[in-house]
PDB file of C-alpha atoms and ligand atoms in Angstrom:
ATOM      1  CA  MET A   6      -1.060 -64.539  87.529  1.00 96.00           C
ATOM      2  CA  ILE A   7      -4.312 -62.759  88.410  1.00 98.00           C
ATOM      3  CA  LYS A   8      -6.897 -62.946  85.445  1.00 98.00           C
ATOM      4  CA  VAL A   9      -9.877 -60.660  85.485  1.00 98.00           C
ATOM      5  CA  GLN A  10     -13.127 -61.079  83.388  1.00 98.00           C
ATOM      6  CA  ILE A  11     -15.159 -57.986  83.125  1.00 98.00           C
ATOM      7  CA  PRO A  12     -18.492 -57.780  81.139  1.00 98.00           C
ATOM      8  CA  ALA A  13     -19.551 -54.899  78.773  1.00 98.00           C
ATOM      9  CA  THR A  14     -22.124 -52.653  79.968  1.00 98.00           C
ATOM     10  CA  SER A  15     -25.242 -50.737  78.514  1.00 98.00           C
ATOM     11  CA  ALA A  16     -25.897 -47.422  80.197  1.00 98.00           C
ATOM     12  CA  ASN A  17     -28.525 -45.130  80.359  1.00 98.00           C
ATOM     13  CA  ILE A  18     -31.178 -47.714  79.127  1.00 98.00           C
ATOM     14  CA  GLY A  19     -33.153 -44.919  77.466  1.00 97.00           C
ATOM     15  CA  ALA A  20     -34.311 -42.672  80.240  1.00 97.00           C
ATOM     16  CA  GLY A  21     -31.967 -43.230  82.963  1.00 98.00           C
ATOM     17  CA  PHE A  22     -29.200 -41.028  81.647  1.00 98.00           C
ATOM     18  CA  ASP A  23     -26.244 -41.376  84.011  1.00 97.00           C
ATOM     19  CA  SER A  24     -28.060 -43.442  86.524  1.00 97.00           C
ATOM     20  CA  LEU A  25     -29.251 -46.910  85.066  1.00 98.00           C
ATOM     21  CA  GLY A  26     -27.122 -49.558  83.486  1.00 98.00           C
ATOM     22  CA  LEU A  27     -26.845 -53.368  83.055  1.00 98.00           C
ATOM     23  CA  ALA A  28     -24.114 -55.772  82.292  1.00 98.00           C
ATOM     24  CA  VAL A  29     -24.119 -58.015  79.339  1.00 98.00           C
ATOM     25  CA  SER A  30     -22.386 -61.432  78.111  1.00 98.00           C
ATOM     26  CA  MET A  31     -19.757 -59.669  76.257  1.00 98.00           C
ATOM     27  CA  TYR A  32     -16.253 -59.847  77.883  1.00 98.00           C
ATOM     28  CA  ASN A  33     -12.675 -58.106  78.369  1.00 98.00           C
ATOM     29  CA  TYR A  34      -9.936 -59.942  80.032  1.00 98.00           C
ATOM     30  CA  VAL A  35      -6.999 -58.506  81.931  1.00 98.00           C
ATOM     31  CA  ASN A  36      -4.280 -60.742  83.205  1.00 98.00           C
ATOM     32  CA  LEU A  37      -1.652 -59.231  85.798  1.00 98.00           C
ATOM     33  CA  GLU A  38       1.571 -60.373  87.168  1.00 98.00           C
ATOM     34  CA  GLU A  39       4.366 -58.322  89.180  1.00 97.00           C
ATOM     35  CA  GLN A  40       7.417 -58.090  87.632  1.00 97.00           C
ATOM     36  CA  ASP A  41      10.581 -55.792  87.671  1.00 96.00           C
ATOM     37  CA  SER A  42       9.448 -53.750  84.517  1.00 96.00           C
ATOM     38  CA  ILE A  43       6.262 -52.487  83.032  1.00 97.00           C
ATOM     39  CA  GLU A  44       5.193 -54.614  79.828  1.00 98.00           C
ATOM     40  CA  ILE A  45       1.664 -54.229  78.433  1.00 98.00           C
ATOM     41  CA  VAL A  46       0.655 -56.356  75.653  1.00 98.00           C
ATOM     42  CA  ALA A  47      -2.743 -56.823  73.780  1.00 98.00           C
ATOM     43  CA  LEU A  48      -3.107 -60.586  73.198  1.00 97.00           C
ATOM     44  CA  ASP A  49      -5.628 -60.081  70.532  1.00 96.00           C
ATOM     45  CA  GLY A  50      -3.806 -57.352  68.384  1.00 92.00           C
ATOM     46  CA  VAL A  51      -6.050 -54.793  69.459  1.00 93.00           C
ATOM     47  CA  PRO A  52      -4.163 -51.420  69.526  1.00 95.00           C
ATOM     48  CA  ILE A  53      -3.764 -50.073  73.076  1.00 96.00           C
ATOM     49  CA  PRO A  54      -1.214 -47.817  74.694  1.00 97.00           C
ATOM     50  CA  THR A  55       1.725 -49.758  75.989  1.00 97.00           C
ATOM     51  CA  ASP A  56       3.149 -47.334  78.241  1.00 96.00           C
ATOM     52  CA  GLU A  57       2.156 -45.392  81.649  1.00 96.00           C
ATOM     53  CA  SER A  58      -0.821 -43.979  79.847  1.00 97.00           C
ATOM     54  CA  ASN A  59      -2.510 -47.209  79.733  1.00 98.00           C
ATOM     55  CA  LEU A  60      -5.834 -47.049  81.650  1.00 98.00           C
ATOM     56  CA  VAL A  61      -5.541 -50.623  83.240  1.00 98.00           C
ATOM     57  CA  TYR A  62      -1.932 -49.671  84.404  1.00 98.00           C
ATOM     58  CA  GLN A  63      -2.995 -46.216  85.739  1.00 98.00           C
ATOM     59  CA  CYS A  64      -5.737 -47.957  87.769  1.00 98.00           C
ATOM     60  CA  VAL A  65      -3.503 -50.633  89.040  1.00 98.00           C
ATOM     61  CA  LYS A  66      -0.989 -47.961  90.198  1.00 98.00           C
ATOM     62  CA  TYR A  67      -3.592 -46.097  91.873  1.00 98.00           C
ATOM     63  CA  ILE A  68      -4.680 -49.111  93.998  1.00 98.00           C
ATOM     64  CA  TYR A  69      -0.942 -49.476  94.878  1.00 98.00           C
ATOM     65  CA  ASP A  70      -0.469 -46.034  95.959  1.00 98.00           C
ATOM     66  CA  LEU A  71      -3.902 -46.182  98.087  1.00 98.00           C
ATOM     67  CA  CYS A  72      -2.686 -49.177  99.869  1.00 98.00           C
ATOM     68  CA  ASP A  73       0.996 -47.747 100.368  1.00 97.00           C
ATOM     69  CA  LYS A  74       2.254 -50.521  98.331  1.00 97.00           C
ATOM     70  CA  PRO A  75       5.415 -49.945  96.084  1.00 96.00           C
ATOM     71  CA  LEU A  76       4.823 -50.963  92.296  1.00 96.00           C
ATOM     72  CA  LYS A  77       8.183 -51.873  90.894  1.00 94.00           C
ATOM     73  CA  GLY A  78       6.732 -53.264  87.562  1.00 96.00           C
ATOM     74  CA  ILE A  79       3.862 -55.075  86.033  1.00 98.00           C
ATOM     75  CA  ARG A  80       3.063 -57.459  83.064  1.00 98.00           C
ATOM     76  CA  ILE A  81      -0.407 -56.497  81.872  1.00 98.00           C
ATOM     77  CA  GLU A  82      -2.078 -58.611  79.121  1.00 98.00           C
ATOM     78  CA  GLN A  83      -5.491 -57.401  77.540  1.00 98.00           C
ATOM     79  CA  ILE A  84      -8.110 -59.101  75.581  1.00 98.00           C
ATOM     80  CA  ASN A  85     -10.505 -56.447  74.400  1.00 98.00           C
ATOM     81  CA  ASN A  86     -13.685 -57.803  72.786  1.00 98.00           C
ATOM     82  CA  ILE A  87     -15.611 -55.037  74.030  1.00 98.00           C
ATOM     83  CA  PRO A  88     -15.313 -52.457  71.261  1.00 97.00           C
ATOM     84  CA  MET A  89     -13.906 -48.855  72.055  1.00 96.00           C
ATOM     85  CA  ALA A  90     -16.137 -45.637  72.108  1.00 95.00           C
ATOM     86  CA  ARG A  91     -19.234 -47.641  70.901  1.00 97.00           C
ATOM     87  CA  GLY A  92     -21.356 -47.078  74.250  1.00 97.00           C
ATOM     88  CA  LEU A  93     -20.516 -50.499  75.759  1.00 98.00           C
ATOM     89  CA  GLY A  94     -18.207 -49.668  78.535  1.00 97.00           C
ATOM     90  CA  SER A  95     -15.067 -50.475  77.190  1.00 97.00           C
ATOM     91  CA  SER A  96     -13.212 -47.815  79.323  1.00 97.00           C
ATOM     92  CA  SER A  97     -15.228 -48.985  82.304  1.00 98.00           C
ATOM     93  CA  ALA A  98     -13.821 -52.346  81.717  1.00 98.00           C
ATOM     94  CA  CYS A  99     -10.305 -51.159  81.579  1.00 98.00           C
ATOM     95  CA  ILE A 100     -10.782 -49.292  85.175  1.00 98.00           C
ATOM     96  CA  VAL A 101     -12.759 -51.975  86.676  1.00 98.00           C
ATOM     97  CA  GLY A 102     -10.126 -54.624  85.396  1.00 98.00           C
ATOM     98  CA  GLY A 103      -7.305 -52.799  86.775  1.00 98.00           C
ATOM     99  CA  LEU A 104      -9.039 -51.814  89.981  1.00 98.00           C
ATOM    100  CA  VAL A 105     -10.276 -55.326  90.861  1.00 98.00           C
ATOM    101  CA  GLY A 106      -7.031 -57.015  89.703  1.00 98.00           C
ATOM    102  CA  ALA A 107      -4.799 -54.855  91.691  1.00 98.00           C
ATOM    103  CA  ASN A 108      -6.907 -55.400  94.686  1.00 98.00           C
ATOM    104  CA  ALA A 109      -6.739 -59.264  94.275  1.00 98.00           C
ATOM    105  CA  MET A 110      -2.961 -58.990  93.641  1.00 98.00           C
ATOM    106  CA  LEU A 111      -2.764 -57.045  97.267  1.00 98.00           C
ATOM    107  CA  GLY A 112      -4.889 -59.811  99.045  1.00 97.00           C
ATOM    108  CA  ASN A 113      -8.223 -57.710  98.545  1.00 98.00           C
ATOM    109  CA  PRO A 114      -7.761 -54.981 101.154  1.00 98.00           C
ATOM    110  CA  LEU A 115     -10.385 -52.842  99.577  1.00 98.00           C
ATOM    111  CA  ARG A 116     -14.218 -53.652  99.855  1.00 98.00           C
ATOM    112  CA  THR A 117     -16.307 -53.932  96.712  1.00 97.00           C
ATOM    113  CA  SER A 118     -18.015 -50.755  97.769  1.00 97.00           C
ATOM    114  CA  ASP A 119     -14.687 -49.000  97.765  1.00 98.00           C
ATOM    115  CA  LEU A 120     -13.730 -50.195  94.277  1.00 98.00           C
ATOM    116  CA  VAL A 121     -17.386 -48.816  93.212  1.00 98.00           C
ATOM    117  CA  ASN A 122     -16.844 -45.663  94.412  1.00 98.00           C
ATOM    118  CA  ILE A 123     -13.138 -45.347  93.072  1.00 98.00           C
ATOM    119  CA  ALA A 124     -14.443 -46.716  89.493  1.00 98.00           C
ATOM    120  CA  ALA A 125     -17.272 -44.209  89.351  1.00 98.00           C
ATOM    121  CA  THR A 126     -15.248 -41.253  90.292  1.00 97.00           C
ATOM    122  CA  MET A 127     -12.573 -42.064  87.769  1.00 97.00           C
ATOM    123  CA  GLU A 128     -15.332 -42.409  85.113  1.00 95.00           C
ATOM    124  CA  GLY A 129     -17.153 -39.527  86.227  1.00 94.00           C
ATOM    125  CA  HIS A 130     -20.784 -41.216  86.238  1.00 95.00           C
ATOM    126  CA  PRO A 131     -21.612 -44.533  87.769  1.00 97.00           C
ATOM    127  CA  ASP A 132     -23.668 -46.073  85.077  1.00 98.00           C
ATOM    128  CA  ASN A 133     -21.111 -48.177  83.429  1.00 97.00           C
ATOM    129  CA  SER A 134     -18.727 -48.790  86.081  1.00 98.00           C
ATOM    130  CA  THR A 135     -21.262 -50.164  88.715  1.00 98.00           C
ATOM    131  CA  PRO A 136     -22.970 -52.746  86.602  1.00 98.00           C
ATOM    132  CA  ALA A 137     -19.340 -53.671  84.985  1.00 98.00           C
ATOM    133  CA  LEU A 138     -18.216 -54.535  88.799  1.00 98.00           C
ATOM    134  CA  LEU A 139     -21.499 -55.927  90.175  1.00 98.00           C
ATOM    135  CA  GLY A 140     -23.442 -57.221  87.225  1.00 98.00           C
ATOM    136  CA  GLY A 141     -27.196 -57.321  86.736  1.00 98.00           C
ATOM    137  CA  LEU A 142     -29.238 -54.095  86.639  1.00 98.00           C
ATOM    138  CA  VAL A 143     -28.008 -51.202  88.441  1.00 98.00           C
ATOM    139  CA  THR A 144     -29.807 -47.912  89.524  1.00 98.00           C
ATOM    140  CA  ALA A 145     -26.863 -45.595  91.009  1.00 98.00           C
ATOM    141  CA  VAL A 146     -26.365 -42.050  92.129  1.00 98.00           C
ATOM    142  CA  LEU A 147     -22.695 -40.736  92.585  1.00 98.00           C
ATOM    143  CA  GLU A 148     -22.584 -37.966  95.253  1.00 97.00           C
ATOM    144  CA  ASN A 149     -19.343 -36.550  96.640  1.00 97.00           C
ATOM    145  CA  GLY A 150     -17.347 -39.438  95.536  1.00 97.00           C
ATOM    146  CA  LYS A 151     -19.779 -42.158  96.863  1.00 98.00           C
ATOM    147  CA  VAL A 152     -22.121 -44.396  94.994  1.00 98.00           C
ATOM    148  CA  TYR A 153     -25.601 -44.829  96.369  1.00 98.00           C
ATOM    149  CA  TYR A 154     -26.950 -47.754  94.475  1.00 98.00           C
ATOM    150  CA  VAL A 155     -29.027 -50.884  94.212  1.00 98.00           C
ATOM    151  CA  LYS A 156     -27.991 -54.088  91.967  1.00 98.00           C
ATOM    152  CA  GLN A 157     -30.850 -56.100  90.672  1.00 98.00           C
ATOM    153  CA  GLU A 158     -30.759 -59.439  88.918  1.00 98.00           C
ATOM    154  CA  ILE A 159     -32.581 -59.574  85.555  1.00 97.00           C
ATOM    155  CA  ALA A 160     -34.480 -62.665  84.578  1.00 97.00           C
ATOM    156  CA  GLU A 161     -32.846 -64.794  81.888  1.00 97.00           C
ATOM    157  CA  ASP A 162     -35.874 -64.580  79.490  1.00 98.00           C
ATOM    158  CA  LEU A 163     -34.542 -61.432  77.921  1.00 98.00           C
ATOM    159  CA  ARG A 164     -31.794 -60.940  75.053  1.00 98.00           C
ATOM    160  CA  PHE A 165     -29.873 -57.717  74.449  1.00 98.00           C
ATOM    161  CA  VAL A 166     -29.051 -57.100  70.797  1.00 98.00           C
ATOM    162  CA  THR A 167     -26.314 -54.995  70.159  1.00 98.00           C
ATOM    163  CA  ILE A 168     -26.317 -53.118  66.870  1.00 98.00           C
ATOM    164  CA  ILE A 169     -22.803 -51.909  66.490  1.00 98.00           C
ATOM    165  CA  PRO A 170     -21.787 -49.325  63.752  1.00 97.00           C
ATOM    166  CA  ASP A 171     -18.515 -49.433  62.015  1.00 96.00           C
ATOM    167  CA  PHE A 172     -17.582 -45.839  63.523  1.00 95.00           C
ATOM    168  CA  GLU A 173     -16.722 -44.567  67.030  1.00 93.00           C
ATOM    169  CA  LEU A 174     -18.530 -42.112  69.024  1.00 95.00           C
ATOM    170  CA  LYS A 175     -16.216 -40.598  71.832  1.00 94.00           C
ATOM    171  CA  THR A 176     -18.402 -40.116  74.958  1.00 92.00           C
ATOM    172  CA  LYS A 177     -16.772 -36.622  75.561  1.00 93.00           C
ATOM    173  CA  PHE A 178     -18.236 -35.461  71.978  1.00 94.00           C
ATOM    174  CA  ALA A 179     -21.428 -37.226  72.581  1.00 96.00           C
ATOM    175  CA  ARG A 180     -21.819 -35.408  75.764  1.00 96.00           C
ATOM    176  CA  GLU A 181     -21.069 -31.912  74.222  1.00 96.00           C
ATOM    177  CA  ALA A 182     -23.881 -32.157  72.074  1.00 96.00           C
ATOM    178  CA  LEU A 183     -26.570 -32.036  75.079  1.00 97.00           C
ATOM    179  CA  PRO A 184     -28.171 -29.020  76.049  1.00 96.00           C
ATOM    180  CA  LYS A 185     -27.229 -27.193  79.289  1.00 97.00           C
ATOM    181  CA  GLU A 186     -30.685 -27.124  80.421  1.00 97.00           C
ATOM    182  CA  ILE A 187     -34.040 -28.491  79.636  1.00 96.00           C
ATOM    183  CA  PRO A 188     -37.707 -27.706  80.280  1.00 97.00           C
ATOM    184  CA  HIS A 189     -39.261 -28.901  83.587  1.00 98.00           C
ATOM    185  CA  LYS A 190     -41.779 -31.088  81.714  1.00 98.00           C
ATOM    186  CA  ASP A 191     -38.706 -32.843  79.947  1.00 97.00           C
ATOM    187  CA  GLY A 192     -37.339 -33.412  83.503  1.00 97.00           C
ATOM    188  CA  VAL A 193     -40.554 -34.995  84.604  1.00 98.00           C
ATOM    189  CA  PHE A 194     -40.875 -37.128  81.199  1.00 98.00           C
ATOM    190  CA  ASN A 195     -37.579 -38.539  81.851  1.00 98.00           C
ATOM    191  CA  LEU A 196     -37.603 -39.277  85.787  1.00 98.00           C
ATOM    192  CA  SER A 197     -40.912 -41.204  85.502  1.00 98.00           C
ATOM    193  CA  ARG A 198     -39.628 -43.192  82.838  1.00 98.00           C
ATOM    194  CA  ALA A 199     -36.272 -43.974  84.484  1.00 98.00           C
ATOM    195  CA  ALA A 200     -37.939 -45.276  87.420  1.00 98.00           C
ATOM    196  CA  LEU A 201     -40.427 -47.385  85.103  1.00 98.00           C
ATOM    197  CA  MET A 202     -37.419 -48.637  83.532  1.00 98.00           C
ATOM    198  CA  SER A 203     -35.713 -50.026  86.549  1.00 97.00           C
ATOM    199  CA  VAL A 204     -38.741 -51.412  88.179  1.00 97.00           C
ATOM    200  CA  SER A 205     -40.231 -53.110  84.896  1.00 98.00           C
ATOM    201  CA  LEU A 206     -37.042 -54.846  83.785  1.00 98.00           C
ATOM    202  CA  TYR A 207     -36.802 -56.189  87.597  1.00 96.00           C
ATOM    203  CA  SER A 208     -40.503 -57.231  87.772  1.00 97.00           C
ATOM    204  CA  ARG A 209     -40.617 -58.648  84.200  1.00 98.00           C
ATOM    205  CA  ASN A 210     -43.159 -56.120  83.230  1.00 98.00           C
ATOM    206  CA  TYR A 211     -41.771 -56.036  79.579  1.00 98.00           C
ATOM    207  CA  GLN A 212     -44.760 -54.382  78.162  1.00 98.00           C
ATOM    208  CA  ASN A 213     -43.702 -51.082  79.894  1.00 98.00           C
ATOM    209  CA  LEU A 214     -40.236 -51.188  78.315  1.00 98.00           C
ATOM    210  CA  ARG A 215     -40.882 -49.270  74.984  1.00 98.00           C
ATOM    211  CA  ILE A 216     -42.456 -46.311  76.787  1.00 98.00           C
ATOM    212  CA  ALA A 217     -39.674 -46.339  79.499  1.00 98.00           C
ATOM    213  CA  ALA A 218     -36.734 -46.234  77.042  1.00 98.00           C
ATOM    214  CA  ASP A 219     -38.231 -42.935  75.605  1.00 97.00           C
ATOM    215  CA  ASP A 220     -36.371 -39.793  76.782  1.00 97.00           C
ATOM    216  CA  ARG A 221     -35.639 -36.197  76.546  1.00 98.00           C
ATOM    217  CA  LEU A 222     -32.369 -35.762  78.053  1.00 97.00           C
ATOM    218  CA  HIS A 223     -29.955 -37.433  75.531  1.00 97.00           C
ATOM    219  CA  GLN A 224     -31.107 -39.315  72.693  1.00 97.00           C
ATOM    220  CA  PRO A 225     -32.968 -36.634  70.623  1.00 96.00           C
ATOM    221  CA  TYR A 226     -29.680 -34.823  70.599  1.00 97.00           C
ATOM    222  CA  ARG A 227     -27.350 -37.766  69.897  1.00 97.00           C
ATOM    223  CA  LEU A 228     -29.460 -39.518  67.168  1.00 96.00           C
ATOM    224  CA  SER A 229     -28.171 -37.270  64.611  1.00 94.00           C
ATOM    225  CA  LEU A 230     -24.884 -38.053  65.553  1.00 96.00           C
ATOM    226  CA  ILE A 231     -25.392 -41.699  64.540  1.00 96.00           C
ATOM    227  CA  ASN A 232     -26.146 -41.988  60.629  1.00 94.00           C
ATOM    228  CA  GLY A 233     -29.040 -44.571  60.112  1.00 95.00           C
ATOM    229  CA  ALA A 234     -30.022 -45.006  63.847  1.00 97.00           C
ATOM    230  CA  HIS A 235     -33.542 -43.572  63.664  1.00 97.00           C
ATOM    231  CA  ASP A 236     -34.654 -45.999  61.008  1.00 97.00           C
ATOM    232  CA  VAL A 237     -32.763 -48.949  62.708  1.00 98.00           C
ATOM    233  CA  LEU A 238     -34.604 -48.231  66.012  1.00 98.00           C
ATOM    234  CA  GLU A 239     -38.018 -48.056  63.925  1.00 98.00           C
ATOM    235  CA  MET A 240     -37.176 -51.209  62.334  1.00 98.00           C
ATOM    236  CA  SER A 241     -36.544 -52.900  65.633  1.00 98.00           C
ATOM    237  CA  TYR A 242     -39.770 -52.056  66.936  1.00 98.00           C
ATOM    238  CA  LYS A 243     -41.717 -53.509  63.772  1.00 98.00           C
ATOM    239  CA  HIS A 244     -40.062 -56.763  64.485  1.00 98.00           C
ATOM    240  CA  GLY A 245     -40.773 -57.174  68.212  1.00 97.00           C
ATOM    241  CA  ALA A 246     -38.259 -55.510  70.245  1.00 98.00           C
ATOM    242  CA  TYR A 247     -39.451 -54.558  73.720  1.00 98.00           C
ATOM    243  CA  ALA A 248     -37.170 -51.415  73.639  1.00 98.00           C
ATOM    244  CA  SER A 249     -34.262 -50.154  71.677  1.00 98.00           C
ATOM    245  CA  TYR A 250     -32.199 -47.181  72.594  1.00 98.00           C
ATOM    246  CA  ILE A 251     -28.760 -45.713  72.518  1.00 98.00           C
ATOM    247  CA  SER A 252     -26.321 -47.697  74.601  1.00 98.00           C
ATOM    248  CA  GLY A 253     -24.391 -45.356  76.765  1.00 97.00           C
ATOM    249  CA  ALA A 254     -23.290 -42.494  74.760  1.00 97.00           C
ATOM    250  CA  GLY A 255     -23.444 -44.507  71.543  1.00 94.00           C
ATOM    251  CA  SER A 256     -22.599 -45.315  68.829  1.00 96.00           C
ATOM    252  CA  THR A 257     -24.205 -48.843  69.613  1.00 98.00           C
ATOM    253  CA  LEU A 258     -28.144 -49.134  69.338  1.00 98.00           C
ATOM    254  CA  MET A 259     -29.343 -51.830  71.868  1.00 98.00           C
ATOM    255  CA  SER A 260     -32.631 -53.937  71.317  1.00 98.00           C
ATOM    256  CA  ILE A 261     -34.181 -55.750  74.211  1.00 98.00           C
ATOM    257  CA  ILE A 262     -36.159 -58.663  72.917  1.00 98.00           C
ATOM    258  CA  SER A 263     -37.695 -61.849  74.218  1.00 98.00           C
ATOM    259  CA  SER A 264     -35.411 -64.756  74.389  1.00 98.00           C
ATOM    260  CA  GLY A 265     -37.820 -66.488  72.064  1.00 98.00           C
ATOM    261  CA  ASN A 266     -37.592 -63.954  69.257  1.00 98.00           C
ATOM    262  CA  PHE A 267     -35.245 -66.048  67.188  1.00 98.00           C
ATOM    263  CA  GLU A 268     -35.916 -64.311  64.008  1.00 98.00           C
ATOM    264  CA  PHE A 269     -34.891 -60.693  65.064  1.00 98.00           C
ATOM    265  CA  GLU A 270     -31.047 -61.242  64.539  1.00 98.00           C
ATOM    266  CA  GLY A 271     -31.539 -62.245  60.969  1.00 98.00           C
ATOM    267  CA  ILE A 272     -34.105 -59.591  60.515  1.00 98.00           C
ATOM    268  CA  VAL A 273     -31.353 -56.973  61.759  1.00 98.00           C
ATOM    269  CA  ARG A 274     -28.507 -58.353  59.647  1.00 98.00           C
ATOM    270  CA  GLU A 275     -30.634 -58.439  56.526  1.00 98.00           C
ATOM    271  CA  TYR A 276     -31.766 -54.738  56.990  1.00 98.00           C
ATOM    272  CA  LEU A 277     -28.177 -53.553  57.491  1.00 98.00           C
ATOM    273  CA  GLN A 278     -27.069 -55.446  54.548  1.00 97.00           C
ATOM    274  CA  GLU A 279     -30.008 -54.049  52.326  1.00 97.00           C
ATOM    275  CA  ASN A 280     -29.518 -50.472  53.834  1.00 97.00           C
ATOM    276  CA  GLY A 281     -25.627 -50.066  52.845  1.00 96.00           C
ATOM    277  CA  LEU A 282     -25.138 -50.708  56.651  1.00 96.00           C
ATOM    278  CA  ASP A 283     -22.997 -53.947  56.270  1.00 93.00           C
ATOM    279  CA  GLY A 284     -20.096 -52.815  58.408  1.00 96.00           C
ATOM    280  CA  TRP A 285     -22.346 -52.642  61.457  1.00 98.00           C
ATOM    281  CA  LYS A 286     -21.995 -55.860  63.575  1.00 98.00           C
ATOM    282  CA  VAL A 287     -24.684 -57.673  65.415  1.00 98.00           C
ATOM    283  CA  ASN A 288     -24.390 -59.492  68.683  1.00 98.00           C
ATOM    284  CA  VAL A 289     -27.283 -61.523  70.688  1.00 98.00           C
ATOM    285  CA  LEU A 290     -26.190 -61.343  74.214  1.00 98.00           C
ATOM    286  CA  SER A 291     -27.757 -62.364  77.732  1.00 98.00           C
ATOM    287  CA  ILE A 292     -27.563 -60.454  81.114  1.00 98.00           C
ATOM    288  CA  ASP A 293     -24.570 -61.013  83.178  1.00 98.00           C
ATOM    289  CA  ASN A 294     -25.851 -61.092  86.651  1.00 98.00           C
ATOM    290  CA  GLU A 295     -22.349 -61.923  88.179  1.00 98.00           C
ATOM    291  CA  GLY A 296     -20.159 -58.770  87.290  1.00 98.00           C
ATOM    292  CA  THR A 297     -16.386 -58.813  87.376  1.00 98.00           C
ATOM    293  CA  ARG A 298     -14.813 -62.100  88.441  1.00 98.00           C
ATOM    294  CA  ILE A 299     -11.329 -63.449  89.117  1.00 98.00           C
ATOM    295  CA  ILE A 300     -10.935 -66.418  86.854  1.00 98.00           C
ATOM    296  CA  PRO A 301      -8.750 -69.636  87.023  1.00 97.00           C
TER     297      PRO A 301
HETATM  298  N1  LIG B 420     -24.308 -41.979  80.714  1.00 70.21           N
HETATM  299  C1  LIG B 420     -22.978 -41.371  80.026  1.00 70.21           C
HETATM  300  C2  LIG B 420     -23.676 -40.730  78.869  1.00 70.21           C
HETATM  301  C3  LIG B 420     -22.418 -42.721  79.251  1.00 70.21           C
HETATM  302  O1  LIG B 420     -24.631 -40.956  77.934  1.00 70.21           O
HETATM  303  O2  LIG B 420     -22.820 -39.782  78.346  1.00 70.21           O
HETATM  304  C4  LIG B 420     -21.934 -43.772  80.336  1.00 70.21           C
HETATM  305  O3  LIG B 420     -21.364 -43.471  81.381  1.00 70.21           O
END
């Protein structure tokens, strides 16, 4: 049986809409084995489609078709620790798990760069799927089916605190909230900050992150879709967050903090409790610089 471990991801990182993303230490698992029939199970009881509409299955089938290999049947086992529709790359994890697992079952006929291109094309944007595959911080552009990217490993002295609301926010819906056009000055506002975020994270100039996480392309339009988000972000800055932003299309809010900020988690939990947001979940994660891997 082939076992694949795939990290969660946090896309956009503020101003880098559809272009920046990083991988964190929360994982989905996909186990694959060829057999005579299609059998799809969730080992953790999380509800998933168990027929051919299952995203992992579709990706496995895609790779087999691409490589001209017949797929008679398959057993797929999934463990979904990454919550769905919360802006942490759950669909990318399914796509990447299926693609990498199928490629491994066939003896790796496709290169990682092929899988990067296929995954981003399936997702429609490269900012979750690319860091899910490669790990670290990824700056990426998807152009005509090809991803032009740089992956950078990030220092281990940061923690990524996911503040996860108790409600889903589908990416499609969160994208519909965005304007069709923006003023030129907002374009400049964002491109300067996206560049600053990428290089500051890499070079450990963490004092730049707060300015770099500001954005005019998506967060102003999405904040109102996440009840309580504005105040949570404000609270996070009062307690030492380097940067806080809507992770991917939401609903999760992400705070980047120093690994030495031991009080932050407790303060956030207390805040959520006191403000009637007790259903929200908090995780303190690290960067995952390795990306998707086959495990024993
Ligand atoms: N960048 C996407 C968005 C989500 O904000 O809609 C991740 O692919």
